[in-house]
């Protein structure tokens, strides 16, 4: 179930303009998706999403070396996760909130 939600989240983010999803396609098997908004600071996006009721984390996530390798050391990334307690509707609501936030830049 978590893999299905993660895949829904990953594919939904990949479909949004201005979002770069990080990680290998095999990462779809885990419930964590990291992404970088192209035109907004990840911390700012996480803060906006928090005010809409979503708890994301932003920054380097204790992994500056991988961010240097990915070319995101200057910005970091947003990280969202899903679990057994989440629903498809909640994933869709998060995707809509990200899309709205990016449209407000």
CSV table of C-alpha atoms in Angstrom, one decimal:
chain,number,residue,atom,x,y,z
A,1,UNK,CA,0.0,0.0,0.0
A,2,UNK,CA,2.8,2.4,0.9
A,3,UNK,CA,4.6,1.6,-2.4
A,4,UNK,CA,1.4,2.6,-4.3
A,5,UNK,CA,1.1,5.8,-2.4
A,6,UNK,CA,4.7,6.6,-2.9
A,7,UNK,CA,4.5,6.0,-6.6
A,8,UNK,CA,1.4,8.2,-6.8
A,9,UNK,CA,3.3,11.0,-5.0
A,10,UNK,CA,6.4,10.6,-7.1
A,11,UNK,CA,4.5,10.5,-10.4
A,12,UNK,CA,2.3,13.4,-9.4
A,13,UNK,CA,5.4,15.5,-8.5
A,14,UNK,CA,7.1,14.6,-11.7
A,15,UNK,CA,4.0,15.9,-13.5
A,16,UNK,CA,4.3,19.4,-11.9
A,17,UNK,CA,6.1,22.1,-13.7
A,18,UNK,CA,9.1,23.4,-11.8
A,19,UNK,CA,9.7,20.2,-9.7
A,20,UNK,CA,12.7,18.0,-9.9
A,21,UNK,CA,12.2,14.7,-8.2
A,22,UNK,CA,15.4,13.3,-6.7
A,23,UNK,CA,16.4,9.7,-6.5
A,24,UNK,CA,16.6,6.5,-8.5
A,25,UNK,CA,13.4,5.1,-10.0
A,26,UNK,CA,13.9,2.1,-7.7
A,27,UNK,CA,13.3,4.4,-4.8
A,28,UNK,CA,9.6,4.0,-5.6
A,29,UNK,CA,9.7,1.1,-3.2
A,30,UNK,CA,10.1,3.4,-0.2
A,31,UNK,CA,7.6,5.9,1.2
A,32,UNK,CA,9.9,8.9,1.1
A,33,UNK,CA,10.1,11.2,-1.9
A,34,UNK,CA,12.6,14.1,-2.1
A,35,UNK,CA,12.2,16.9,-4.6
A,36,UNK,CA,13.5,20.4,-5.4
A,37,UNK,CA,11.3,23.3,-6.5
A,38,UNK,CA,13.0,25.1,-9.3
A,39,UNK,CA,11.8,28.6,-8.5
A,40,UNK,CA,11.3,28.6,-4.8
A,41,UNK,CA,13.4,27.9,-1.7
A,42,UNK,CA,12.6,24.4,-0.4
A,43,UNK,CA,12.2,25.8,3.1
A,44,UNK,CA,9.8,28.4,1.9
A,45,UNK,CA,7.7,25.8,0.2
A,46,UNK,CA,7.8,23.5,3.3
A,47,UNK,CA,6.6,26.5,5.4
A,48,UNK,CA,3.7,27.3,3.0
A,49,UNK,CA,2.7,23.6,3.0
A,50,UNK,CA,2.8,23.5,6.8
A,51,UNK,CA,0.3,26.3,6.9
A,52,UNK,CA,-1.9,24.2,4.7
A,53,UNK,CA,-1.6,21.2,7.1
A,54,UNK,CA,1.2,19.2,5.5
A,55,UNK,CA,4.4,18.3,7.4
A,56,UNK,CA,7.4,18.2,5.0
A,57,UNK,CA,11.0,18.6,5.9
A,58,UNK,CA,13.4,20.9,3.9
A,59,UNK,CA,17.1,21.2,3.9
A,60,UNK,CA,20.1,18.9,3.4
A,61,UNK,CA,18.6,16.1,5.5
A,62,UNK,CA,22.0,15.4,7.2
A,63,UNK,CA,23.4,14.4,3.7
A,64,UNK,CA,25.4,17.3,2.3
A,65,UNK,CA,27.7,15.0,0.3
A,66,UNK,CA,24.8,13.5,-1.7
A,67,UNK,CA,23.4,17.0,-2.2
A,68,UNK,CA,26.8,18.2,-3.5
A,69,UNK,CA,26.8,15.2,-5.9
A,70,UNK,CA,23.2,16.0,-7.0
A,71,UNK,CA,24.0,19.7,-7.5
A,72,UNK,CA,21.5,20.7,-4.8
A,73,UNK,CA,24.0,21.7,-2.0
A,74,UNK,CA,23.0,25.4,-2.4
A,75,UNK,CA,19.3,24.7,-2.1
A,76,UNK,CA,18.7,21.4,-0.3
A,77,UNK,CA,15.4,19.7,-1.0
A,78,UNK,CA,11.9,19.0,0.3
A,79,UNK,CA,11.1,15.6,1.6
A,80,UNK,CA,7.6,14.2,1.9
A,81,UNK,CA,6.7,10.7,3.2
A,82,UNK,CA,3.7,8.5,3.1
A,83,UNK,CA,2.7,5.6,5.4
A,84,UNK,CA,0.0,3.1,6.0
A,85,UNK,CA,-2.1,5.7,7.7
A,86,UNK,CA,-2.2,8.0,4.6
A,87,UNK,CA,-4.8,7.9,1.8
A,88,UNK,CA,-4.7,8.5,-1.9
A,89,UNK,CA,-6.9,11.6,-1.3
A,90,UNK,CA,-4.3,13.0,1.0
A,91,UNK,CA,-1.5,12.5,-1.5
A,92,UNK,CA,-3.7,14.2,-4.2
A,93,UNK,CA,-4.3,17.1,-1.7
A,94,UNK,CA,-0.6,17.5,-1.1
A,95,UNK,CA,0.1,17.6,-4.9
A,96,UNK,CA,-2.6,20.2,-5.3
A,97,UNK,CA,-1.1,22.3,-2.5
A,98,UNK,CA,2.4,22.1,-4.0
A,99,UNK,CA,1.0,23.1,-7.4
A,100,UNK,CA,-0.8,26.1,-5.8
A,101,UNK,CA,2.3,27.1,-3.8
A,102,UNK,CA,4.4,27.1,-7.0
A,103,UNK,CA,1.8,29.2,-8.8
A,104,UNK,CA,2.1,31.9,-6.1
A,105,UNK,CA,5.8,32.5,-6.6
